PDB file of C-alpha atoms in Angstrom:
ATOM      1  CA  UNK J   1      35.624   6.153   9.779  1.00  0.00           C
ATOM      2  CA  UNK J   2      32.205   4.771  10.985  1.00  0.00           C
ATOM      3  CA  UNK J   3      29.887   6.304  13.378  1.00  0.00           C
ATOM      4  CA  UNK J   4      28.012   4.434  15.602  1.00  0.00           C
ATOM      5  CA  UNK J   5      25.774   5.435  18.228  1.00  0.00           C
ATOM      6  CA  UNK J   6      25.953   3.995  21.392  1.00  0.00           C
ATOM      7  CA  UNK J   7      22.995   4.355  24.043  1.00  0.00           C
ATOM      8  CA  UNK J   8      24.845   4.745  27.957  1.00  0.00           C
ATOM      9  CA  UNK J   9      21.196   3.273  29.056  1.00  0.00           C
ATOM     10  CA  UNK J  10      19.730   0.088  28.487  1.00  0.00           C
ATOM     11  CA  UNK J  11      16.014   1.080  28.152  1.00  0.00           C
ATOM     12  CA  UNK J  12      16.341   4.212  25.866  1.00  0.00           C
ATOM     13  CA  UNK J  13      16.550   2.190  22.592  1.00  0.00           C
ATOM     14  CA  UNK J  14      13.528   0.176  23.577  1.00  0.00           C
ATOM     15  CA  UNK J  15      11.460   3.350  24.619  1.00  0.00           C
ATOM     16  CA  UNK J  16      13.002   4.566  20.710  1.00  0.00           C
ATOM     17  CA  UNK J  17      11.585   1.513  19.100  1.00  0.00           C
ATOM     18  CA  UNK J  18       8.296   0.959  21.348  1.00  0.00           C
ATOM     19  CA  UNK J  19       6.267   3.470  18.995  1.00  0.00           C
ATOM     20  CA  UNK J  20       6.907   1.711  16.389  1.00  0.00           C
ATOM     21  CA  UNK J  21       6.568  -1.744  17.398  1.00  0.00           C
ATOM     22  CA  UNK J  22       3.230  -0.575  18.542  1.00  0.00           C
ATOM     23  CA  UNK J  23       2.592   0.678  15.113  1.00  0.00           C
ATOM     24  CA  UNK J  24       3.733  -2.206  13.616  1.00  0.00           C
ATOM     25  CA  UNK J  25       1.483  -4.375  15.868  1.00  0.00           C
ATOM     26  CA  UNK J  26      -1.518  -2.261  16.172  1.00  0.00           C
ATOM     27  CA  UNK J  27      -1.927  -2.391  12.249  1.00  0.00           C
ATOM     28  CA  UNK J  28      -0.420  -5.267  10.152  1.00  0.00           C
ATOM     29  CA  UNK J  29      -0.110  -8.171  12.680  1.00  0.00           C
ATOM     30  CA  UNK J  30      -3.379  -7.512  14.632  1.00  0.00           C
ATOM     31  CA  UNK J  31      -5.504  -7.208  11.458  1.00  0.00           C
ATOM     32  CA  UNK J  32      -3.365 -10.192   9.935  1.00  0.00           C
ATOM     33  CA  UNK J  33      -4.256 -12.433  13.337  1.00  0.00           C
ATOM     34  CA  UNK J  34      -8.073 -11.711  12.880  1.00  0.00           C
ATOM     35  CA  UNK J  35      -7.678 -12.142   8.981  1.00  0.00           C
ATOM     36  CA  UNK J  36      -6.323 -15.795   9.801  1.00  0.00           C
ATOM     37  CA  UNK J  37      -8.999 -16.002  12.492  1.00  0.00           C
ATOM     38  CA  UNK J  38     -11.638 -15.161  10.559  1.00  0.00           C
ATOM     39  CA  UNK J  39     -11.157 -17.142   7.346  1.00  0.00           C
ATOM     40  CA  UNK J  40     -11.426 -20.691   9.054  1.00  0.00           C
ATOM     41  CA  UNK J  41     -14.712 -19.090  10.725  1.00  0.00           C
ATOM     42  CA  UNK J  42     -18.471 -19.119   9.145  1.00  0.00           C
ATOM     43  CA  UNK J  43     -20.564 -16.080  10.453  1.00  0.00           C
ATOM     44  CA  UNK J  44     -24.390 -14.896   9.702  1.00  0.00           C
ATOM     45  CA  UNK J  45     -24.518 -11.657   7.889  1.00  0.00           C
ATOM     46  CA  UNK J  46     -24.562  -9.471  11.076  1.00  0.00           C
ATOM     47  CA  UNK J  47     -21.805 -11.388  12.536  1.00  0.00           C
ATOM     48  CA  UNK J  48     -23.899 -12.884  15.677  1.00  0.00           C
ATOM     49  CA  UNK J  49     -23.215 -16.526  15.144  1.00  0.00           C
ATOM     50  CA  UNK J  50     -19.892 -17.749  14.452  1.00  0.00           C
ATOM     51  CA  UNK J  51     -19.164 -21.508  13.732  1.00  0.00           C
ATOM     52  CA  UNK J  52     -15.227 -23.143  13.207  1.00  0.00           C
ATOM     53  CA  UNK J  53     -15.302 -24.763   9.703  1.00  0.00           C
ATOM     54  CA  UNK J  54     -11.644 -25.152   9.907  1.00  0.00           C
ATOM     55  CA  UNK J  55     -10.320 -25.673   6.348  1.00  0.00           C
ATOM     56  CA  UNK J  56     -13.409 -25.955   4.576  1.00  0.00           C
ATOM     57  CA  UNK J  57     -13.387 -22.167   3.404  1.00  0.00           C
ATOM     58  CA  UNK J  58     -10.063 -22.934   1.401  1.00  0.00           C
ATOM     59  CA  UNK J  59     -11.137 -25.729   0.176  1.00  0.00           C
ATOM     60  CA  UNK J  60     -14.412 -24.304  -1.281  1.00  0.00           C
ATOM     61  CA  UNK J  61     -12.147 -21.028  -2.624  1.00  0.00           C
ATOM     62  CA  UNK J  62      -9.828 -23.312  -4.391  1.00  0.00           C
ATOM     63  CA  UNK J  63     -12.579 -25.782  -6.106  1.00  0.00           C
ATOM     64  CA  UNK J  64     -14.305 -22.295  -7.408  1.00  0.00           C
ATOM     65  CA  UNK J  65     -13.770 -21.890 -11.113  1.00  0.00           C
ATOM     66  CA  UNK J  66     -14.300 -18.494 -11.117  1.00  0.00           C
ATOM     67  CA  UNK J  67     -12.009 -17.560  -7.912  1.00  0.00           C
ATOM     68  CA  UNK J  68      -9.017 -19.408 -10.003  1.00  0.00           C
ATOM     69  CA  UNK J  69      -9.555 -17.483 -13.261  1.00  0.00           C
ATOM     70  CA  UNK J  70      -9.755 -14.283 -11.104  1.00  0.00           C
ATOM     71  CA  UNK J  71      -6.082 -15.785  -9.371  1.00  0.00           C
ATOM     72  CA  UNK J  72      -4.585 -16.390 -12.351  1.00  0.00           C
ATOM     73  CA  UNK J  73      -5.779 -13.194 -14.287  1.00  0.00           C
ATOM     74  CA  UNK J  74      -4.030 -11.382 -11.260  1.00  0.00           C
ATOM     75  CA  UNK J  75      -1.289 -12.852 -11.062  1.00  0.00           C
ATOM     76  CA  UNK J  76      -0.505 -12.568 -14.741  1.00  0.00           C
ATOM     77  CA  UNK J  77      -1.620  -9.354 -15.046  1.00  0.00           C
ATOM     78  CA  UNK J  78       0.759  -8.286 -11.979  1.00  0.00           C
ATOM     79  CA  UNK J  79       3.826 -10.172 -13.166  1.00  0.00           C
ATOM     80  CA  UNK J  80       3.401  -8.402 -16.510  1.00  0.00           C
ATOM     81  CA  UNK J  81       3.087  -5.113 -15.440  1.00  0.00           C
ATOM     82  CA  UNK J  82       6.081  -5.465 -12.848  1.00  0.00           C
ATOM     83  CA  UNK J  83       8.266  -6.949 -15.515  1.00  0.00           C
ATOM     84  CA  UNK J  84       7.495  -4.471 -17.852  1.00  0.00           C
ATOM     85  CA  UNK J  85       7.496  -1.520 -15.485  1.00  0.00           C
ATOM     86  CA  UNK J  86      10.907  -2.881 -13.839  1.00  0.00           C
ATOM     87  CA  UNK J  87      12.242  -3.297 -17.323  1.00  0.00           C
ATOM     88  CA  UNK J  88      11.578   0.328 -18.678  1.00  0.00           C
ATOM     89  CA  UNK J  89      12.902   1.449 -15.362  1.00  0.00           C
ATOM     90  CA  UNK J  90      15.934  -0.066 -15.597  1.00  0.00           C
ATOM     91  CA  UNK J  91      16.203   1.352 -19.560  1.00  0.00           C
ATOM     92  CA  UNK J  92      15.600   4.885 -18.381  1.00  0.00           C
ATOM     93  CA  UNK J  93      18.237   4.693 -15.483  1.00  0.00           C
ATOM     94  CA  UNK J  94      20.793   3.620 -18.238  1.00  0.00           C
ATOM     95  CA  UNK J  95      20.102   6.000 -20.532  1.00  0.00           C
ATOM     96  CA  UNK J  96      19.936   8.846 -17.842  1.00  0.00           C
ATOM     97  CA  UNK J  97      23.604   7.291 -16.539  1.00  0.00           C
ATOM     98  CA  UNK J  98      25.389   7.624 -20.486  1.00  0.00           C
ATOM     99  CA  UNK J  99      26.905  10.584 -21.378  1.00  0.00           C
ATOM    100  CA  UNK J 100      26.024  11.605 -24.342  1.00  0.00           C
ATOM    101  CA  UNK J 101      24.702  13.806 -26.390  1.00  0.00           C
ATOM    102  CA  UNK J 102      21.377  15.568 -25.249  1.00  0.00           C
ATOM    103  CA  UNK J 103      21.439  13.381 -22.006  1.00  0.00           C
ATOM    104  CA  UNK J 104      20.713  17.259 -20.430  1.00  0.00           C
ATOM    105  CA  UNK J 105      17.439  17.111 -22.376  1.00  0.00           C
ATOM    106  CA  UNK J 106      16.628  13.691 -21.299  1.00  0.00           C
ATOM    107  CA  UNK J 107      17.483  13.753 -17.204  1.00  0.00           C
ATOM    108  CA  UNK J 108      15.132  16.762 -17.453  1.00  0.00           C
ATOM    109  CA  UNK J 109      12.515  14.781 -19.012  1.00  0.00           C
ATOM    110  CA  UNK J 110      12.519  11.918 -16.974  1.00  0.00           C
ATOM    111  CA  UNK J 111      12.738  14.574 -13.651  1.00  0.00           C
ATOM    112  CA  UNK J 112       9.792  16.121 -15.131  1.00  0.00           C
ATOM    113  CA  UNK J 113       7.389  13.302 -15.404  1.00  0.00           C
ATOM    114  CA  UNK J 114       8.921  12.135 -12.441  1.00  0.00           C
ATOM    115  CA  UNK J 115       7.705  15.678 -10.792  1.00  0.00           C
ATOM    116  CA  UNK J 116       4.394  15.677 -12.670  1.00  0.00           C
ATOM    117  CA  UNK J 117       3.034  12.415 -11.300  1.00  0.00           C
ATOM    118  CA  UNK J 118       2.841  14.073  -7.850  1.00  0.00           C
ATOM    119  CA  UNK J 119       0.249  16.736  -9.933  1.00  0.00           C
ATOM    120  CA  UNK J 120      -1.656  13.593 -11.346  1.00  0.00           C
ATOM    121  CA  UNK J 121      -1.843  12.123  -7.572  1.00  0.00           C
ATOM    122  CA  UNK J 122      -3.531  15.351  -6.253  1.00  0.00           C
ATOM    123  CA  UNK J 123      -6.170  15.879  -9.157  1.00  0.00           C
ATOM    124  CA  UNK J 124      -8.302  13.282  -7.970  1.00  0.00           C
ATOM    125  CA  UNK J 125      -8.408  15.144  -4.330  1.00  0.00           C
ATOM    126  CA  UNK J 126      -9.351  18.446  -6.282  1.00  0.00           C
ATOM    127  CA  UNK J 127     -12.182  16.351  -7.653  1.00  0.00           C
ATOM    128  CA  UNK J 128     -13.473  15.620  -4.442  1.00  0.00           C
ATOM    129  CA  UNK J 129     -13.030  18.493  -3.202  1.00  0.00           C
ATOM    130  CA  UNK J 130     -14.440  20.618  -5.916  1.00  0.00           C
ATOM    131  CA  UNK J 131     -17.751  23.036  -4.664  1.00  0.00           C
ATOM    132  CA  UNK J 132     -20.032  21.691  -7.643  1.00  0.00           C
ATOM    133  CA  UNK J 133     -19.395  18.292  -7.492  1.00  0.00           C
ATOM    134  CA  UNK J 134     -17.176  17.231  -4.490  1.00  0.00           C
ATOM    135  CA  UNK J 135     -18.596  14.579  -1.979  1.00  0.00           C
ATOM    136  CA  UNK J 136     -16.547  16.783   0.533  1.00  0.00           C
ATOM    137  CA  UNK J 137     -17.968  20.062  -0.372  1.00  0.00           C
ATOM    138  CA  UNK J 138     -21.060  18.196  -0.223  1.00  0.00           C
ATOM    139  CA  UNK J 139     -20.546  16.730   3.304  1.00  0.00           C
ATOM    140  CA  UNK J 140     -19.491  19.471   4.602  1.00  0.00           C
ATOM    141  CA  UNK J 141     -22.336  21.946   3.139  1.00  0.00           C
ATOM    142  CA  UNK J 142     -24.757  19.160   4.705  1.00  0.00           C
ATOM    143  CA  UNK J 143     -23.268  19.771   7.866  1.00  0.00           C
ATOM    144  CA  UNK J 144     -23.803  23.621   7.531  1.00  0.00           C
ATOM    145  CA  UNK J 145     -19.802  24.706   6.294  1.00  0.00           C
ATOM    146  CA  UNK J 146     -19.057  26.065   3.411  1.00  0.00           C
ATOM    147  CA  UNK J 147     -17.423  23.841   0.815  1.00  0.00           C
ATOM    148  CA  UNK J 148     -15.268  26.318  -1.202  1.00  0.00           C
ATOM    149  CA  UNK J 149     -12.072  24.749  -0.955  1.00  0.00           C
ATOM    150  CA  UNK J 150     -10.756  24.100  -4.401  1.00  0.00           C
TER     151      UNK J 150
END
């Protein structure tokens, strides 16, 4: 049997979803709206003029020899590694569904790496942070606190 919840009020499922939709707003489609905005716009360098050039940005992007190779090297470069990385994905997941034998060995494998790459996320924030060398530590020994965090 399904469970559903059902709101008695009208308004408490948009008072539920109204922090959300704000955060949705606030920080993809705002951005997005001034992204569009400002890419059929020509400013100065401190942003004090602004002039419409319509189209004429896109059209100057997409005659650029140098913008294409860049598009192209992307977009190869991202369908390979997706491919790839969906491919061995998929591999692993089969091999971690058989049963056979040593398949203990392997789902323990493939949990470790999968644990270890939240170690290999944080090292770079130990960098930072490190007293000798740290642009925190630094920062924060400029502003008269001690550093020592890692």
């Amino acid at each position: 049997m399904e469970k559903r919840v059902v709101f008695k009020s009208r308004w408490l499922p948009w008072v539920l979803i109204a922090p959300q939709v704000f955060v949705i707003t606030a920080f993809f489609f705002w951005p997005a709206a001034q992204a569009l905005l400002q890419s059929v716009q020509q400013s100065d360098a401190f942003g004090t003029s602004v002039e419409w050039v319509g189209l004429e940005n896109f059209i100057n992007l997409w005659n650029d020899e140098t913008y294409l190779a860049s598009f192209y090297t992307t977009a190869i470069f991202s369908l390979s590694v997706s491919i790839v990385g969906i491919s061995l994905s998929l591999l692993m997941a089969v091999f971690v569904d058989r049963v056979v034998k040593g398949a203990l060995i392997y789902k323990t494998l493939v949990d470790l790496a999968l644990r270890g790459g939240s170690c290999c996320r944080r090292r770079p924030l130990a960098v930072h942070v490190c007293p000798s060398v740290g642009v925190v530590s630094y920062a924060l020994r400029a502003m008269g606190i001690d550093g020592t965090i890692c």
